[in-house]
Amino acid sequence: MKSFFQTNLGQAWLVLLLALIFGSSLAGVQAALGPRIEDNKLKETLEKVPVVILGQTAADDLAAKGEPLTITPNTVSIDKNGITKFYTLYRADYADGTTAGWVAKSSGQGYADKIELLVGMDGNAQKVTGLFILDQKETPGLGNRIVEDEWRAQFSGLSTDTPFKVVKIGKGGVNEIDAISGATISSRSVTKLVNQAVSDLKPQVAQLKTSGKKGEK
Amino acid sequence: MADQPTASERFLQGILPENPVYRQLLGLCPTLAVTNGMKPAITMAVSVAFVLVCANVVISLIRNLLKPHLRIVIFTLTIATFVTIADRVLAAYLYQMSKTLGPYIPLIIVNCIIICRCEVCASKQSPFIAASDALGQAIGFGLALSSIAAVREILGTGGLFGIQLLPAAWPDWVIMVLPPGAFITLGLLLGFVNWLGMRKSGGSI
């Protein structure tokens, strides 16, 4: 009979032991730094909400005037096919109380890793006002071009009535988005996330708006 | 092992004679990608140094337990652990920089410099020698990255670390900040370093 150290398991004892040690130390690192990273993300989200709704220049103007938007986070749950999905939906109000717009945080699988993004919509959720990528690890030089202004700007100002569609060449139809060449999957993932967020949250916005106004009265 | 280099030899070799970028042509992906400015280049070099030193020391400590056919698995496991730590620390304390570097920090896992040093030195020599080898290589990598970044940032934006160095009339060569600039700079500096080496050894091109 073979001794234990000649079996596959016996040979791999060091790998298993190291995996255990490294795994637990990584869990420790995550536990220690996780809250701080989340803080950083939240801070960036709050900074980007006005930009996603109004655009960089208008957001800067408002901040310079000293009348920044008031941002209220809402957690929205949506039941779809028996699965409950949670979104964070930020409501941004002008100083006079009118709603400037809504920003939804959405995340899902991209080509390489999870993509996290912010979608901005106007006050009635009729139009997409902007898009910002919070976190991504797509292929450098191809997929990670989803963070570039030029590509993201395609979404701005489009109506939320029809879902966005990614096309490879010759966009021209309603709500069509040019794919990044060499990164069709990344482009599709982002568009899918935007579509999902918009279709899930559009009815919610109307509901929140009325309930919010009632609260004010 | 009488024929293995000593700690100081390992350290000095890494800086120029065996410079990872200019001599071994390893780790070129981050070299080309993050050298458009001095700040990302230095952050990258420090992260690589951290991973390199930690991985080399750990591998050296367990070198007598390594099974030859399982060593690559263990190298990868060790390197991936330290890369994840570096990635999380950057995300927690240098958030904007970690977004600028993006996927290049996680990609240190497949950086050949580190696995090469584990294989060549750490799996054969004592922790002290492995650590000095890692330090030497890390300094060599840092020097290579900052030399390329300095050329690209000065020519591309007319300044360094955001401080204006060249006269305001300098027409910023934007191409130096863009990917083609990385190839041009690396090629020219590589040629220059090789030419220096040739001249020193008395050879002719």
Short mmCIF file of C-alpha atoms in Angstrom, two decimals:
data_model
loop_
_atom_site.label_atom_id
_atom_site.label_comp_id
_atom_site.label_asym_id
_atom_site.label_seq_id
_atom_site.Cartn_x
_atom_site.Cartn_y
_atom_site.Cartn_z
CA MET A 1 0.00 0.00 0.00
CA LYS A 2 1.18 3.50 -0.83
CA SER A 3 2.06 5.73 2.10
CA PHE A 4 -0.02 8.87 2.57
CA PHE A 5 2.70 11.13 1.21
CA GLN A 6 2.70 9.28 -2.10
CA THR A 7 -0.98 9.89 -2.75
CA ASN A 8 -2.13 12.96 -4.64
CA LEU A 9 -3.60 14.43 -1.50
CA GLY A 10 -0.41 13.81 0.45
CA GLN A 11 1.66 15.50 -2.23
CA ALA A 12 -0.54 18.54 -2.25
CA TRP A 13 -0.56 19.10 1.51
CA LEU A 14 1.59 22.21 1.20
CA VAL A 15 -0.69 23.73 -1.43
CA LEU A 16 -3.74 23.08 0.73
CA LEU A 17 -2.10 24.41 3.88
CA LEU A 18 -0.88 27.55 2.13
CA ALA A 19 -4.30 28.09 0.55
CA LEU A 20 -5.82 27.94 4.01
CA ILE A 21 -3.31 30.35 5.56
CA PHE A 22 -3.40 32.81 2.66
CA GLY A 23 -7.17 32.59 2.42
CA SER A 24 -7.68 33.47 6.06
CA SER A 25 -5.15 36.30 5.96
CA LEU A 26 -6.91 37.75 2.92
CA ALA A 27 -10.20 37.51 4.78
CA GLY A 28 -8.55 39.50 7.57
CA VAL A 29 -7.31 42.15 5.14
CA GLN A 30 -10.77 42.44 3.60
CA ALA A 31 -12.40 42.74 7.02
CA ALA A 32 -9.97 45.48 8.00
CA LEU A 33 -10.00 47.50 4.77
CA GLY A 34 -13.45 46.68 3.36
CA PRO A 35 -15.37 49.44 5.18
CA ARG A 36 -12.79 52.03 4.11
CA ILE A 37 -13.03 50.97 0.47
CA GLU A 38 -16.83 51.13 0.66
CA ASP A 39 -16.51 54.63 2.12
CA ASN A 40 -14.31 55.68 -0.78
CA LYS A 41 -16.86 54.32 -3.24
CA LEU A 42 -19.74 56.06 -1.50
CA LYS A 43 -17.84 59.34 -1.50
CA GLU A 44 -17.15 59.01 -5.21
CA THR A 45 -20.77 58.11 -5.88
CA LEU A 46 -22.03 61.21 -4.08
CA GLU A 47 -19.52 63.35 -5.96
CA LYS A 48 -20.61 61.91 -9.29
CA VAL A 49 -24.39 62.09 -8.78
CA PRO A 50 -24.66 65.78 -9.84
CA VAL A 51 -22.25 65.23 -12.73
CA VAL A 52 -24.23 62.26 -14.03
CA ILE A 53 -27.48 64.23 -13.88
CA LEU A 54 -26.40 67.71 -14.98
CA GLY A 55 -23.09 67.18 -16.76
CA GLN A 56 -19.69 68.32 -15.55
CA THR A 57 -19.96 72.04 -16.33
CA ALA A 58 -23.43 72.56 -14.89
CA ALA A 59 -22.51 70.57 -11.78
CA ASP A 60 -19.37 72.67 -11.30
CA ASP A 61 -21.40 75.88 -11.77
CA LEU A 62 -23.89 74.84 -9.10
CA ALA A 63 -21.13 73.91 -6.69
CA ALA A 64 -19.39 77.25 -7.37
CA LYS A 65 -22.64 79.11 -6.61
CA GLY A 66 -22.79 77.29 -3.31
CA GLU A 67 -26.12 75.63 -4.07
CA PRO A 68 -25.21 71.96 -4.38
CA LEU A 69 -27.91 69.38 -5.02
CA THR A 70 -29.37 67.63 -2.01
CA ILE A 71 -28.84 63.92 -2.47
CA THR A 72 -31.11 61.40 -0.74
CA PRO A 73 -30.41 57.69 -1.09
CA ASN A 74 -33.35 55.27 -1.36
CA THR A 75 -33.17 51.51 -1.34
CA VAL A 76 -35.56 50.08 -3.87
CA SER A 77 -36.45 46.41 -4.06
CA ILE A 78 -37.86 44.90 -7.21
CA ASP A 79 -39.52 41.49 -7.49
CA LYS A 80 -38.88 39.89 -10.83
CA ASN A 81 -39.60 36.24 -11.57
CA GLY A 82 -39.52 35.46 -7.88
CA ILE A 83 -36.11 37.04 -7.35
CA THR A 84 -35.84 40.22 -5.32
CA LYS A 85 -33.29 42.71 -6.61
CA PHE A 86 -32.06 45.67 -4.64
CA TYR A 87 -31.00 48.97 -6.12
CA THR A 88 -29.72 52.11 -4.52
CA LEU A 89 -31.54 55.00 -6.13
CA TYR A 90 -30.27 58.49 -5.36
CA ARG A 91 -32.65 61.39 -5.63
CA ALA A 92 -31.04 64.76 -6.29
CA ASP A 93 -32.98 67.94 -5.49
CA TYR A 94 -32.24 71.56 -6.29
CA ALA A 95 -32.10 74.02 -3.42
CA ASP A 96 -35.73 75.08 -4.18
CA GLY A 97 -37.01 71.52 -3.74
CA THR A 98 -37.60 70.51 -7.36
CA THR A 99 -36.12 67.20 -8.38
CA ALA A 100 -33.13 67.50 -10.70
CA GLY A 101 -32.95 63.82 -11.42
CA TRP A 102 -32.34 60.30 -10.24
CA VAL A 103 -29.20 58.20 -10.19
CA ALA A 104 -29.32 54.43 -9.98
CA LYS A 105 -26.41 52.27 -8.97
CA SER A 106 -26.29 49.00 -10.82
CA SER A 107 -23.79 46.19 -11.09
CA GLY A 108 -23.40 42.96 -13.00
CA GLN A 109 -21.03 40.71 -14.86
CA GLY A 110 -18.81 42.28 -17.51
CA TYR A 111 -16.27 40.51 -19.68
CA ALA A 112 -13.57 40.11 -17.04
CA ASP A 113 -15.14 40.95 -13.72
CA LYS A 114 -18.09 42.73 -12.13
CA ILE A 115 -18.90 46.16 -13.55
CA GLU A 116 -20.40 48.75 -11.22
CA LEU A 117 -21.98 51.83 -12.71
CA LEU A 118 -24.19 54.85 -12.11
CA VAL A 119 -27.02 55.72 -14.49
CA GLY A 120 -28.49 59.20 -14.34
CA MET A 121 -32.08 59.96 -15.33
CA ASP A 122 -33.97 63.24 -15.46
CA GLY A 123 -36.70 64.16 -12.98
CA ASN A 124 -39.42 62.07 -14.68
CA ALA A 125 -37.12 59.25 -15.79
CA GLN A 126 -37.90 60.12 -19.40
CA LYS A 127 -34.29 60.52 -20.46
CA VAL A 128 -30.93 59.10 -19.55
CA THR A 129 -28.75 62.02 -18.55
CA GLY A 130 -25.43 60.31 -18.11
CA LEU A 131 -23.42 57.28 -17.21
CA PHE A 132 -20.43 56.75 -14.96
CA ILE A 133 -18.40 53.59 -14.44
CA LEU A 134 -17.53 53.15 -10.76
CA ASP A 135 -15.59 49.91 -10.93
CA GLN A 136 -14.39 47.66 -13.72
CA LYS A 137 -11.53 45.35 -14.57
CA GLU A 138 -12.09 44.96 -18.32
CA THR A 139 -9.28 44.26 -20.77
CA PRO A 140 -6.84 47.20 -20.85
CA GLY A 141 -6.97 49.10 -24.12
CA LEU A 142 -10.19 47.41 -25.27
CA GLY A 143 -12.90 46.78 -22.71
CA ASN A 144 -11.70 49.39 -20.27
CA ARG A 145 -12.52 52.06 -22.84
CA ILE A 146 -16.07 51.92 -21.44
CA VAL A 147 -14.81 54.48 -18.90
CA GLU A 148 -13.97 57.02 -21.62
CA ASP A 149 -16.19 60.09 -21.88
CA GLU A 150 -16.67 59.73 -25.60
CA TRP A 151 -18.23 56.29 -25.37
CA ARG A 152 -20.32 57.01 -22.27
CA ALA A 153 -21.64 60.23 -23.80
CA GLN A 154 -23.60 58.19 -26.35
CA PHE A 155 -26.17 57.43 -23.68
CA SER A 156 -26.74 61.02 -22.63
CA GLY A 157 -30.03 62.52 -23.71
CA LEU A 158 -31.50 59.29 -25.08
CA SER A 159 -35.11 58.49 -24.30
CA THR A 160 -35.86 55.68 -21.87
CA ASP A 161 -38.92 54.52 -23.84
CA THR A 162 -37.10 51.87 -25.89
CA PRO A 163 -34.24 49.70 -24.63
CA PHE A 164 -30.74 50.55 -25.86
CA LYS A 165 -29.24 48.28 -28.46
CA VAL A 166 -25.57 47.72 -29.22
CA VAL A 167 -24.64 47.73 -32.91
CA LYS A 168 -21.24 46.95 -34.38
CA ILE A 169 -21.33 49.20 -37.43
CA GLY A 170 -23.41 52.08 -38.62
CA LYS A 171 -25.54 53.20 -35.75
CA GLY A 172 -28.47 55.26 -36.85
CA GLY A 173 -31.60 53.71 -35.43
CA VAL A 174 -33.41 54.75 -32.29
CA ASN A 175 -31.37 54.27 -29.12
CA GLU A 176 -28.54 52.48 -30.81
CA ILE A 177 -25.12 52.44 -29.16
CA ASP A 178 -21.86 51.94 -31.03
CA ALA A 179 -19.89 48.98 -29.71
CA ILE A 180 -16.23 49.54 -28.89
CA SER A 181 -14.31 47.64 -31.55
CA GLY A 182 -12.75 44.57 -29.99
CA ALA A 183 -14.88 44.90 -26.89
CA THR A 184 -18.40 44.02 -27.97
CA ILE A 185 -18.99 41.99 -24.82
CA SER A 186 -18.01 44.84 -22.50
CA SER A 187 -20.18 47.25 -24.49
CA ARG A 188 -23.11 44.84 -24.34
CA SER A 189 -22.70 44.26 -20.60
CA VAL A 190 -22.81 47.96 -19.83
CA THR A 191 -25.80 48.49 -22.10
CA LYS A 192 -27.58 45.53 -20.54
CA LEU A 193 -26.99 46.93 -17.06
CA VAL A 194 -28.32 50.31 -18.13
CA ASN A 195 -31.39 48.75 -19.74
CA GLN A 196 -32.12 46.68 -16.67
CA ALA A 197 -31.75 49.58 -14.30
CA VAL A 198 -33.92 51.83 -16.45
CA SER A 199 -36.72 49.32 -16.97
CA ASP A 200 -36.68 48.24 -13.32
CA LEU A 201 -36.62 51.72 -11.87
CA LYS A 202 -38.71 53.82 -14.23
CA PRO A 203 -41.99 52.84 -12.53
CA GLN A 204 -40.37 53.23 -9.12
CA VAL A 205 -39.33 56.78 -9.85
CA ALA A 206 -42.93 57.81 -10.48
CA GLN A 207 -44.01 56.12 -7.27
CA LEU A 208 -41.21 57.60 -5.16
CA LYS A 209 -41.92 61.02 -6.58
CA THR A 210 -45.54 61.07 -5.47
CA SER A 211 -44.79 59.52 -2.08
CA GLY A 212 -41.93 61.98 -1.58
CA LYS A 213 -44.18 64.95 -2.35
CA LYS A 214 -46.84 63.69 0.02
CA GLY A 215 -44.21 63.49 2.71
CA GLU A 216 -43.29 67.12 2.14
CA LYS A 217 -46.89 68.26 2.56
CA MET B 1 25.74 25.77 -3.15
CA ALA B 2 29.05 27.38 -3.85
CA ASP B 3 28.21 28.51 -7.36
CA GLN B 4 25.17 30.60 -6.35
CA PRO B 5 25.68 34.39 -6.22
CA THR B 6 25.88 36.04 -2.78
CA ALA B 7 23.36 38.53 -1.39
CA SER B 8 25.23 41.66 -2.48
CA GLU B 9 25.85 40.21 -5.93
CA ARG B 10 22.16 39.43 -6.30
CA PHE B 11 21.25 42.94 -5.14
CA LEU B 12 23.61 44.74 -7.50
CA GLN B 13 22.80 42.52 -10.46
CA GLY B 14 19.14 43.41 -10.28
CA ILE B 15 19.74 47.15 -10.55
CA LEU B 16 21.56 47.29 -13.88
CA PRO B 17 23.37 44.18 -15.17
CA GLU B 18 20.17 42.13 -14.96
CA ASN B 19 17.65 44.97 -14.97
CA PRO B 20 14.23 43.33 -15.40
CA VAL B 21 13.05 45.76 -18.07
CA TYR B 22 16.19 46.82 -19.93
CA ARG B 23 18.10 43.53 -19.74
CA GLN B 24 15.58 40.74 -19.28
CA LEU B 25 12.70 42.45 -21.09
CA LEU B 26 10.25 41.21 -18.46
CA GLY B 27 7.16 42.95 -17.12
CA LEU B 28 6.70 45.01 -20.26
CA CYS B 29 2.89 45.15 -20.00
CA PRO B 30 2.86 47.44 -16.94
CA THR B 31 5.99 49.17 -18.22
CA LEU B 32 4.18 50.30 -21.33
CA ALA B 33 0.84 50.92 -19.67
CA VAL B 34 1.48 52.91 -16.52
CA THR B 35 4.44 55.08 -17.51
CA ASN B 36 2.41 58.00 -18.89
CA GLY B 37 3.09 59.86 -15.66
CA MET B 38 5.53 59.73 -12.79
CA LYS B 39 2.90 59.13 -10.09
CA PRO B 40 1.32 55.97 -11.50
CA ALA B 41 4.78 54.65 -12.44
CA ILE B 42 6.05 55.05 -8.88
CA THR B 43 2.90 53.56 -7.34
CA MET B 44 3.26 50.59 -9.66
CA ALA B 45 6.96 50.19 -8.83
CA VAL B 46 6.24 50.27 -5.10
CA SER B 47 3.45 47.71 -5.43
CA VAL B 48 5.68 45.40 -7.44
CA ALA B 49 8.47 45.85 -4.89
CA PHE B 50 6.12 44.87 -2.05
CA VAL B 51 4.87 41.76 -3.86
CA LEU B 52 8.35 40.79 -5.03
CA VAL B 53 9.98 41.02 -1.59
CA CYS B 54 7.13 39.24 0.24
CA ALA B 55 6.77 36.48 -2.34
CA ASN B 56 10.52 35.90 -2.53
CA VAL B 57 10.89 35.66 1.25
CA VAL B 58 7.92 33.31 1.68
CA ILE B 59 9.03 31.03 -1.16
CA SER B 60 12.56 30.99 0.20
CA LEU B 61 11.29 30.02 3.66
CA ILE B 62 9.39 27.01 2.30
CA ARG B 63 11.91 26.14 -0.44
CA ASN B 64 12.86 22.79 1.14
CA LEU B 65 9.22 21.65 1.21
CA LEU B 66 8.53 22.42 -2.46
CA LYS B 67 7.72 19.50 -4.72
CA PRO B 68 9.20 20.24 -8.17
CA HIS B 69 5.96 19.58 -10.02
CA LEU B 70 3.88 21.68 -7.64
CA ARG B 71 6.19 24.67 -7.37
CA ILE B 72 4.48 26.84 -10.02
CA VAL B 73 1.13 26.37 -8.27
CA ILE B 74 2.64 27.48 -4.98
CA PHE B 75 4.41 30.46 -6.59
CA THR B 76 1.15 31.62 -8.15
CA LEU B 77 -0.78 31.14 -4.92
CA THR B 78 1.75 33.17 -2.94
CA ILE B 79 2.06 35.94 -5.51
CA ALA B 80 -1.72 36.23 -5.91
CA THR B 81 -2.12 36.65 -2.16
CA PHE B 82 0.30 39.55 -1.92
CA VAL B 83 -1.06 41.17 -5.07
CA THR B 84 -4.56 41.07 -3.58
CA ILE B 85 -3.27 42.70 -0.41
CA ALA B 86 -1.54 45.43 -2.45
CA ASP B 87 -4.70 45.96 -4.50
CA ARG B 88 -6.94 46.31 -1.42
CA VAL B 89 -4.51 48.66 0.34
CA LEU B 90 -4.41 50.91 -2.72
CA ALA B 91 -8.20 50.87 -2.99
CA ALA B 92 -8.47 51.86 0.66
CA TYR B 93 -5.80 54.53 0.92
CA LEU B 94 -5.09 55.73 -2.64
CA TYR B 95 -8.52 55.29 -4.20
CA GLN B 96 -8.10 57.55 -7.23
CA MET B 97 -4.67 56.10 -7.99
CA SER B 98 -6.05 52.58 -7.77
CA LYS B 99 -8.71 53.56 -10.32
CA THR B 100 -6.06 55.07 -12.59
CA LEU B 101 -3.97 51.92 -12.46
CA GLY B 102 -7.12 49.87 -12.91
CA PRO B 103 -6.51 46.26 -13.85
CA TYR B 104 -2.73 46.60 -13.90
CA ILE B 105 -2.39 45.95 -10.17
CA PRO B 106 -4.27 42.61 -10.30
CA LEU B 107 -2.21 41.82 -13.39
CA ILE B 108 0.98 41.82 -11.28
CA ILE B 109 0.00 38.19 -10.56
CA VAL B 110 1.11 37.24 -14.06
CA ASN B 111 4.12 39.57 -14.06
CA CYS B 112 7.05 37.44 -15.15
CA ILE B 113 9.58 39.34 -13.04
CA ILE B 114 8.18 37.93 -9.84
CA ILE B 115 7.71 34.33 -10.91
CA CYS B 116 11.15 34.48 -12.53
CA ARG B 117 12.81 35.62 -9.26
CA CYS B 118 10.94 32.94 -7.30
CA GLU B 119 12.19 30.32 -9.70
CA VAL B 120 15.75 31.58 -10.18
CA CYS B 121 16.62 32.69 -6.69
CA ALA B 122 14.05 32.25 -3.92
CA SER B 123 13.42 28.55 -4.47
CA LYS B 124 17.16 27.86 -4.22
CA GLN B 125 18.65 30.32 -1.72
CA SER B 126 18.17 31.54 1.84
CA PRO B 127 15.58 34.22 2.79
CA PHE B 128 18.21 36.93 3.28
CA ILE B 129 19.66 36.42 -0.19
CA ALA B 130 16.15 36.13 -1.66
CA ALA B 131 15.16 39.42 -0.02
CA SER B 132 18.20 41.29 -1.31
CA ASP B 133 17.62 39.81 -4.76
CA ALA B 134 14.01 41.01 -4.65
CA LEU B 135 15.08 44.47 -3.50
CA GLY B 136 17.66 44.73 -6.26
CA GLN B 137 15.19 43.68 -8.94
CA ALA B 138 12.53 45.97 -7.52
CA ILE B 139 14.89 48.95 -7.57
CA GLY B 140 15.90 48.03 -11.13
CA PHE B 141 12.23 47.88 -12.14
CA GLY B 142 11.49 51.15 -10.37
CA LEU B 143 14.39 52.90 -12.11
CA ALA B 144 13.29 51.57 -15.48
CA LEU B 145 9.66 52.68 -14.94
CA SER B 146 10.62 56.12 -13.67
CA SER B 147 13.12 56.73 -16.48
CA ILE B 148 10.46 55.96 -19.09
CA ALA B 149 7.80 57.89 -17.20
CA ALA B 150 10.08 60.92 -16.82
CA VAL B 151 10.76 61.12 -20.56
CA ARG B 152 7.09 60.61 -21.43
CA GLU B 153 5.68 63.04 -18.90
CA ILE B 154 8.20 65.81 -19.61
CA LEU B 155 7.78 65.59 -23.39
CA GLY B 156 4.06 64.92 -23.22
CA THR B 157 2.96 67.58 -20.73
CA GLY B 158 6.04 69.77 -20.31
CA GLY B 159 6.27 68.99 -16.60
CA LEU B 160 6.95 66.38 -13.96
CA PHE B 161 4.60 65.48 -11.08
CA GLY B 162 2.37 68.24 -12.47
CA ILE B 163 5.08 70.90 -12.03
CA GLN B 164 5.87 72.84 -15.21
CA LEU B 165 9.49 72.30 -16.24
CA LEU B 166 9.70 73.23 -19.88
CA PRO B 167 8.84 76.76 -21.11
CA ALA B 168 5.13 77.37 -21.61
CA ALA B 169 5.75 77.62 -25.35
CA TRP B 170 6.44 73.86 -25.41
CA PRO B 171 3.87 72.26 -27.70
CA ASP B 172 2.89 69.27 -25.53
CA TRP B 173 3.64 66.13 -27.48
CA VAL B 174 0.41 64.37 -26.60
CA ILE B 175 1.57 61.25 -28.42
CA MET B 176 4.13 60.66 -25.67
CA VAL B 177 1.33 60.27 -23.12
CA LEU B 178 -0.60 57.95 -25.45
CA PRO B 179 0.34 54.27 -25.98
CA PRO B 180 2.56 54.87 -29.07
CA GLY B 181 4.73 57.15 -26.94
CA ALA B 182 5.38 54.22 -24.60
CA PHE B 183 6.70 52.07 -27.43
CA ILE B 184 8.83 54.86 -28.87
CA THR B 185 10.32 55.76 -25.48
CA LEU B 186 10.94 52.17 -24.46
CA GLY B 187 12.60 51.39 -27.80
CA LEU B 188 14.89 54.41 -27.70
CA LEU B 189 15.86 53.96 -24.03
CA LEU B 190 16.43 50.24 -24.55
CA GLY B 191 18.74 51.03 -27.46
CA PHE B 192 20.51 53.66 -25.39
CA VAL B 193 21.07 51.32 -22.42
CA ASN B 194 22.36 48.59 -24.73
CA TRP B 195 24.68 51.07 -26.46
CA LEU B 196 26.07 52.15 -23.07
CA GLY B 197 26.62 48.51 -22.12
CA MET B 198 28.41 47.77 -25.39
CA ARG B 199 30.67 50.77 -25.03
CA LYS B 200 31.54 49.81 -21.48
CA SER B 201 32.47 46.28 -22.43
CA GLY B 202 34.56 47.59 -25.32
CA GLY B 203 32.49 45.90 -28.00
CA SER B 204 31.27 47.53 -31.17
CA ILE B 205 27.81 47.53 -32.63
#
